[in-house]
CSV table of C-alpha atoms in Angstrom, one decimal:
chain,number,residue,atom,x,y,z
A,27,UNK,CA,52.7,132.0,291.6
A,28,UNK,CA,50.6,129.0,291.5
A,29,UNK,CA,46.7,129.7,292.9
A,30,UNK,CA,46.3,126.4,294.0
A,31,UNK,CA,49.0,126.3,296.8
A,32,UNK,CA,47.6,128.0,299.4
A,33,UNK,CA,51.1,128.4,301.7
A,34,UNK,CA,50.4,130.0,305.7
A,35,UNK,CA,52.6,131.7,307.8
A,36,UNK,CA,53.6,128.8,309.5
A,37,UNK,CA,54.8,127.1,306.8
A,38,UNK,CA,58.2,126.3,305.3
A,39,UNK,CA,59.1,125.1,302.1
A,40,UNK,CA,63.0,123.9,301.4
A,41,UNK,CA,63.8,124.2,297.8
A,42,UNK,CA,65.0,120.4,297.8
A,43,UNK,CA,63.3,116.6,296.6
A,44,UNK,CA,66.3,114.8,298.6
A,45,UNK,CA,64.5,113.0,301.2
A,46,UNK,CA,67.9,112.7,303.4
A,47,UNK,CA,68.3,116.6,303.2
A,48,UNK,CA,64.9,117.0,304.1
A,49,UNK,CA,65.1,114.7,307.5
A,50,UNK,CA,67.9,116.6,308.8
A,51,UNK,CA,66.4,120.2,307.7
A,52,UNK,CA,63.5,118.9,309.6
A,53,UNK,CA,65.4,118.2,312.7
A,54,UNK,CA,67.8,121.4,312.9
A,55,UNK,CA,64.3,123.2,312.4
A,56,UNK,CA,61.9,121.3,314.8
A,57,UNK,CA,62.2,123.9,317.6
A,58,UNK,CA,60.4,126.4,315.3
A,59,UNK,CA,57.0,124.8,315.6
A,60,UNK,CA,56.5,125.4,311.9
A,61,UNK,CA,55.5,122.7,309.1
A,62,UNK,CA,58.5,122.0,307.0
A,63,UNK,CA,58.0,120.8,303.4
A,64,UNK,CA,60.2,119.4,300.6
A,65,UNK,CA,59.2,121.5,297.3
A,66,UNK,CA,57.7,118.5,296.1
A,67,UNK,CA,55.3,118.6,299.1
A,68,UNK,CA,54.4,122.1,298.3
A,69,UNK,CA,53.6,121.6,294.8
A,70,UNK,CA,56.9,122.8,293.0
A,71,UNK,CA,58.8,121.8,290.6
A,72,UNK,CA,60.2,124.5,288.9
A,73,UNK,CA,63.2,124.1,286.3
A,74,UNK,CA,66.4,125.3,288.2
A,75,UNK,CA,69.6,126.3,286.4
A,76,UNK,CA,72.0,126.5,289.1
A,77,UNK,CA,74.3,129.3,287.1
A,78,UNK,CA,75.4,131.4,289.5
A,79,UNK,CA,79.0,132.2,290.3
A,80,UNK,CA,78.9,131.5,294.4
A,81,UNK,CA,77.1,129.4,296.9
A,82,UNK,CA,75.3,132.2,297.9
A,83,UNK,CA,73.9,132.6,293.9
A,84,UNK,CA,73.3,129.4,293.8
A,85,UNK,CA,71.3,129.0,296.5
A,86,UNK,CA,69.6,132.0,295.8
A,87,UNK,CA,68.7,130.7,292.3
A,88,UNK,CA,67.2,127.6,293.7
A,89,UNK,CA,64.8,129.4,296.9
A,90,UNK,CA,63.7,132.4,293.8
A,91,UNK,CA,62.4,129.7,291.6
A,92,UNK,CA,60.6,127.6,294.6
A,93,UNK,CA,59.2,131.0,295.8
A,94,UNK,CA,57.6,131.7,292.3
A,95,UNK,CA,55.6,128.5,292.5
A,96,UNK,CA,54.9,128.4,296.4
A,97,UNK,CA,55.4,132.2,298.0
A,98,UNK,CA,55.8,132.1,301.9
A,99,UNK,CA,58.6,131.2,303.0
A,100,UNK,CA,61.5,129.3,301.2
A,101,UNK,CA,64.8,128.1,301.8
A,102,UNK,CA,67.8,126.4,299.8
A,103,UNK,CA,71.0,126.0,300.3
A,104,UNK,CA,74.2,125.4,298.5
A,105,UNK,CA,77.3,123.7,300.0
A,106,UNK,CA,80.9,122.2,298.5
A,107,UNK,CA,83.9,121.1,299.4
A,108,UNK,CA,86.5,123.7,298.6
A,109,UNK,CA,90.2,122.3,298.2
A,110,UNK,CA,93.5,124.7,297.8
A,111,UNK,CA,95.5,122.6,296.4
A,112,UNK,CA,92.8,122.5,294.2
A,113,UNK,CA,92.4,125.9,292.9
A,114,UNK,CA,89.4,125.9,295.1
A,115,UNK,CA,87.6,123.0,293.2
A,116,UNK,CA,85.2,121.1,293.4
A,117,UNK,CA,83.5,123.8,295.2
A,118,UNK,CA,80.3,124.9,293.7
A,119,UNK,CA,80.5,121.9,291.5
A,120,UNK,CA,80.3,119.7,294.4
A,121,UNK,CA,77.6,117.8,293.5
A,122,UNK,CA,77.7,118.2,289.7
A,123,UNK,CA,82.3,117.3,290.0
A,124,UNK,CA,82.6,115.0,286.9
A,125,UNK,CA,78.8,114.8,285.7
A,126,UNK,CA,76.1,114.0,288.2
A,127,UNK,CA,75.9,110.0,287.0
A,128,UNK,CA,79.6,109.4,288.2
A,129,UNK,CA,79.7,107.5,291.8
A,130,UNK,CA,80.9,109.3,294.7
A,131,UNK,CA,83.0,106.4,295.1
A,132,UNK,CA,85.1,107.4,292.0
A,133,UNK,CA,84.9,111.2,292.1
A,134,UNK,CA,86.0,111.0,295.6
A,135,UNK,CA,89.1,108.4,294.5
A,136,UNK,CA,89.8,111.5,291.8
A,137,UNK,CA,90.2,114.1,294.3
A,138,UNK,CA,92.3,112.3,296.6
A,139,UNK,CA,94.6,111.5,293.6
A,140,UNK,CA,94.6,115.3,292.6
A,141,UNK,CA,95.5,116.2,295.9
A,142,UNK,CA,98.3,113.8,296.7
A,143,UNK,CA,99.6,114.6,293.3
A,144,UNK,CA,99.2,118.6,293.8
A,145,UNK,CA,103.1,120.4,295.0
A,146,UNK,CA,103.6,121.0,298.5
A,147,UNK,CA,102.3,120.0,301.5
A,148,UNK,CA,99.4,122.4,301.7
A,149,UNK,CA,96.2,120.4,302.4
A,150,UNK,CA,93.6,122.6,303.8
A,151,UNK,CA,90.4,123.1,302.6
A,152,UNK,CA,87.0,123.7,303.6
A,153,UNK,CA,83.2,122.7,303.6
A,154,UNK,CA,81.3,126.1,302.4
A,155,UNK,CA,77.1,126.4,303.2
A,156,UNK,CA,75.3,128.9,301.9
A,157,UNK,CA,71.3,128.9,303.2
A,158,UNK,CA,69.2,131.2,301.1
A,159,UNK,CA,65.7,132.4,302.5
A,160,UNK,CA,63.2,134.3,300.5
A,161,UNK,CA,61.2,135.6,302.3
A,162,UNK,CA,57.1,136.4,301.3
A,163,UNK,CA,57.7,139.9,300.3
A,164,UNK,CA,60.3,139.0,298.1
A,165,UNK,CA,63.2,139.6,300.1
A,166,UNK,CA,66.1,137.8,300.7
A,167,UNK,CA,68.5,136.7,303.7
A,168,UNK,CA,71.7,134.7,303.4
A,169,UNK,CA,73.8,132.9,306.1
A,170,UNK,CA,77.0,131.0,305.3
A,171,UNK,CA,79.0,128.9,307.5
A,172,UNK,CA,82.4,127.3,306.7
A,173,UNK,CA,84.0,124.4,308.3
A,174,UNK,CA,88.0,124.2,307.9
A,175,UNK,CA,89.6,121.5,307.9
A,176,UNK,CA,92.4,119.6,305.8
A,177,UNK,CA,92.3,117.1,303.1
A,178,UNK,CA,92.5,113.4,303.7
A,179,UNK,CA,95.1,111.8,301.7
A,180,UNK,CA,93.5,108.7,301.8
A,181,UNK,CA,89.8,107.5,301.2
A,182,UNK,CA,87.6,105.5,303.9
A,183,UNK,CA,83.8,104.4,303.3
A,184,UNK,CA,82.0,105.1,299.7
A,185,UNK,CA,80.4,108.1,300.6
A,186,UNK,CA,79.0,111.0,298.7
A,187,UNK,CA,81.7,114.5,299.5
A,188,UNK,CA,80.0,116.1,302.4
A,189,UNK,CA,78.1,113.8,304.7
A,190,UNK,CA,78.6,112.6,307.9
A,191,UNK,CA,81.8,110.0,307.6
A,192,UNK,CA,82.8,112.1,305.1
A,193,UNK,CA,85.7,110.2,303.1
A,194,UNK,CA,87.9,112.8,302.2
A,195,UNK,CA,88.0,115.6,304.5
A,196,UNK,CA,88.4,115.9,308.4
A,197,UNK,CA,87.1,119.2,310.5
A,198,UNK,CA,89.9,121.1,312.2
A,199,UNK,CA,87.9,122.2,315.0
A,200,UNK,CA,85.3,120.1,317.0
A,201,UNK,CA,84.0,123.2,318.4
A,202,UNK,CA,82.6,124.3,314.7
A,203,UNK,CA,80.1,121.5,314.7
A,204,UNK,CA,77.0,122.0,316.7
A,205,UNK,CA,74.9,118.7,317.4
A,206,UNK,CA,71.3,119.6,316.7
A,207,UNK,CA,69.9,115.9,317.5
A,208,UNK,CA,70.5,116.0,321.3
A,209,UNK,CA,73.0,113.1,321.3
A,210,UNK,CA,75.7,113.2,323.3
A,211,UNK,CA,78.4,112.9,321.4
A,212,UNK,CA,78.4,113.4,317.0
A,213,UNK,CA,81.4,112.5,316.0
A,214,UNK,CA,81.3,113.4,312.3
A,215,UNK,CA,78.8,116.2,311.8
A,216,UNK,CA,77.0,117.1,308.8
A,217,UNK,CA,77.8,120.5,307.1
A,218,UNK,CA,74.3,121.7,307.7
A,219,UNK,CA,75.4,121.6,311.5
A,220,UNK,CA,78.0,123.8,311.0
């Protein structure tokens, strides 16, 4: 552990450097009165092989290696788009599907083609989120929420696979989504609402 980060107890740090993550884990979180801070803002910036087998590895793997740096409290999270049709893919490779430099513009075009040229009608699949805390003793919690939903066979927006106007899946239930800004109405939610 680093000696010159000096982490309280009412501190968080999520094992992330995506700004846009980090405004919305600051907004589900802002009822805990805590500080929350990007890894970056905690002084990490540890080498992460994300080699595990599940979401919940994965995000494991990420919070262990920002705890080493920072101690306290940490959290990371994993989360993909599972497909049937698809064998289950992208799924953990989510974000890495085709290599990290290919557009979400074209990796999304690719899965719609795969899936409008699987067999069958089946078109269900699923948005998986696995959150990781580790906690300062050491110990970790994991909580995992899935969204169902089916497979869009066609495209709409350029959009990276699991935001809001999410281009290539739509949520079964509206009832799975829980609005944590205090609008009114969110009518696509993200899948760290779920």
């Amino acid at each position: 552990m680093k000696e010159s980060i000096q982490m309280s107890e009412n501190r968080i740090v999520f094992a992330t450097g995506n700004a846009g993550k980090m405004k919305e884990i600051r907004l589900i979180l802002a009822d805990l009165g805590m500080e929350i801070l990007s890894m970056k803002e905690a002084g990490a910036d540890p080498v992460i092989v994300e080699n595990g087998k599940t979401f919940g590895e994965n995000a494991e793997i990420k919070a262990r290696a920002v705890w080493a740096e920072t101690g306290g409290i940490v959290l990371a999270d994993d989360s993909g788009l599972v497909v049937d049709c698809l064998g289950g893919e992208p799924g953990i490779y989510s974000a890495r599907y085709m290599g990290e430099d290919t557009s979400y513009e074209i990796k999304n075009q690719t899965i719609i083609s795969r899936v409008n040229e699987a067999p069958g009608d089946d078109r269900s699949a699923r948005f998986v989120c696995n959150i990781a805390a580790v906690l300062p003793d050491g110990r970790v919690l994991h909580t995992e929420e899935t969204m169902e939903g089916n497979h869009r066979r066609e495209g709409r927006r350029k959009r990276r696979l699991w935001i809001r106007s999410n281009p290539v899946f739509t949520g079964v239930r509206s009832d799975q989504c829980r609005d944590y800004r205090g609008t009114e109405k969110q009518d696509q939610p993200s899948r760290k609402s779920a």
